[in-house]
Amino acid sequence: MHEMALAESILQIVEGAAAQQGFKRVTEVRLEIGALSGVEIDALSFCLDVVLKDSVAEGARLELETIPGQGYCLGCGETVPVNALYEACPKCGGYQVQASGGTEMRVKDLLVE
């Protein structure tokens, strides 16, 4: 389950920020997760509950913002919304669509005390 590795990376980011900026507690972690990132949201939430225990972010509220999928169609030259990788272009029906957005995952920001 790669969500556990992602949760551990998020913890490293949070702890690194706490050490660098000197805050004592994180009350909210805001994440941006692309619709095409392959991240299972429920699994990530579960893993974060486990990983953040006994850290500066224990009990922190999780806010997840989904970034919609977007692709560039080589066939018609349009940037189009896509719901899944390897999906046909909704404009021309071609399958030469390269993901151009919604594949990312990042810590957007932290609310701290």
PDB file of C-alpha atoms in Angstrom, residues 39-75:
ATOM      1  CA  VAL A  39      -4.028   7.956  -4.346  1.00  0.00           C
ATOM      2  CA  GLU A  40      -6.813   6.132  -2.505  1.00  0.00           C
ATOM      3  CA  ILE A  41      -8.204   8.888  -0.250  1.00  0.00           C
ATOM      4  CA  ASP A  42      -9.734   6.609   2.398  1.00  0.00           C
ATOM      5  CA  ALA A  43      -6.550   4.570   2.676  1.00  0.00           C
ATOM      6  CA  LEU A  44      -4.418   7.715   2.948  1.00  0.00           C
ATOM      7  CA  SER A  45      -6.689   9.119   5.681  1.00  0.00           C
ATOM      8  CA  PHE A  46      -6.405   5.870   7.642  1.00  0.00           C
ATOM      9  CA  CYS A  47      -2.607   5.802   7.240  1.00  0.00           C
ATOM     10  CA  LEU A  48      -2.310   9.429   8.327  1.00  0.00           C
ATOM     11  CA  ASP A  49      -4.309   8.691  11.490  1.00  0.00           C
ATOM     12  CA  VAL A  50      -1.764   5.995  12.330  1.00  0.00           C
ATOM     13  CA  VAL A  51       1.396   7.848  11.273  1.00  0.00           C
ATOM     14  CA  LEU A  52       0.552  11.212  12.861  1.00  0.00           C
ATOM     15  CA  LYS A  53      -0.056   9.628  16.274  1.00  0.00           C
ATOM     16  CA  ASP A  54       2.506  10.835  18.848  1.00  0.00           C
ATOM     17  CA  SER A  55       3.668  13.657  16.546  1.00  0.00           C
ATOM     18  CA  VAL A  56       3.149  17.431  16.484  1.00  0.00           C
ATOM     19  CA  ALA A  57       0.153  16.737  14.231  1.00  0.00           C
ATOM     20  CA  GLU A  58      -1.603  14.149  16.401  1.00  0.00           C
ATOM     21  CA  GLY A  59      -5.341  14.792  16.217  1.00  0.00           C
ATOM     22  CA  ALA A  60      -4.941  17.362  13.452  1.00  0.00           C
ATOM     23  CA  ARG A  61      -7.908  17.842  11.147  1.00  0.00           C
ATOM     24  CA  LEU A  62      -7.306  16.686   7.580  1.00  0.00           C
ATOM     25  CA  GLU A  63      -8.613  18.783   4.725  1.00  0.00           C
ATOM     26  CA  LEU A  64      -8.339  17.175   1.301  1.00  0.00           C
ATOM     27  CA  GLU A  65      -8.840  19.182  -1.868  1.00  0.00           C
ATOM     28  CA  THR A  66      -9.215  17.196  -5.077  1.00  0.00           C
ATOM     29  CA  ILE A  67      -7.587  18.668  -8.177  1.00  0.00           C
ATOM     30  CA  PRO A  68      -9.542  17.673 -11.312  1.00  0.00           C
ATOM     31  CA  GLY A  69      -7.881  15.642 -14.039  1.00  0.00           C
ATOM     32  CA  GLN A  70      -6.819  17.407 -17.209  1.00  0.00           C
ATOM     33  CA  GLY A  71      -5.176  16.205 -20.379  1.00  0.00           C
ATOM     34  CA  TYR A  72      -3.774  17.486 -23.635  1.00  0.00           C
ATOM     35  CA  CYS A  73      -5.093  15.672 -26.706  1.00  0.00           C
ATOM     36  CA  LEU A  74      -2.449  15.203 -29.372  1.00  0.00           C
ATOM     37  CA  GLY A  75      -5.191  14.408 -31.886  1.00  0.00           C
TER      38      GLY A  75
END
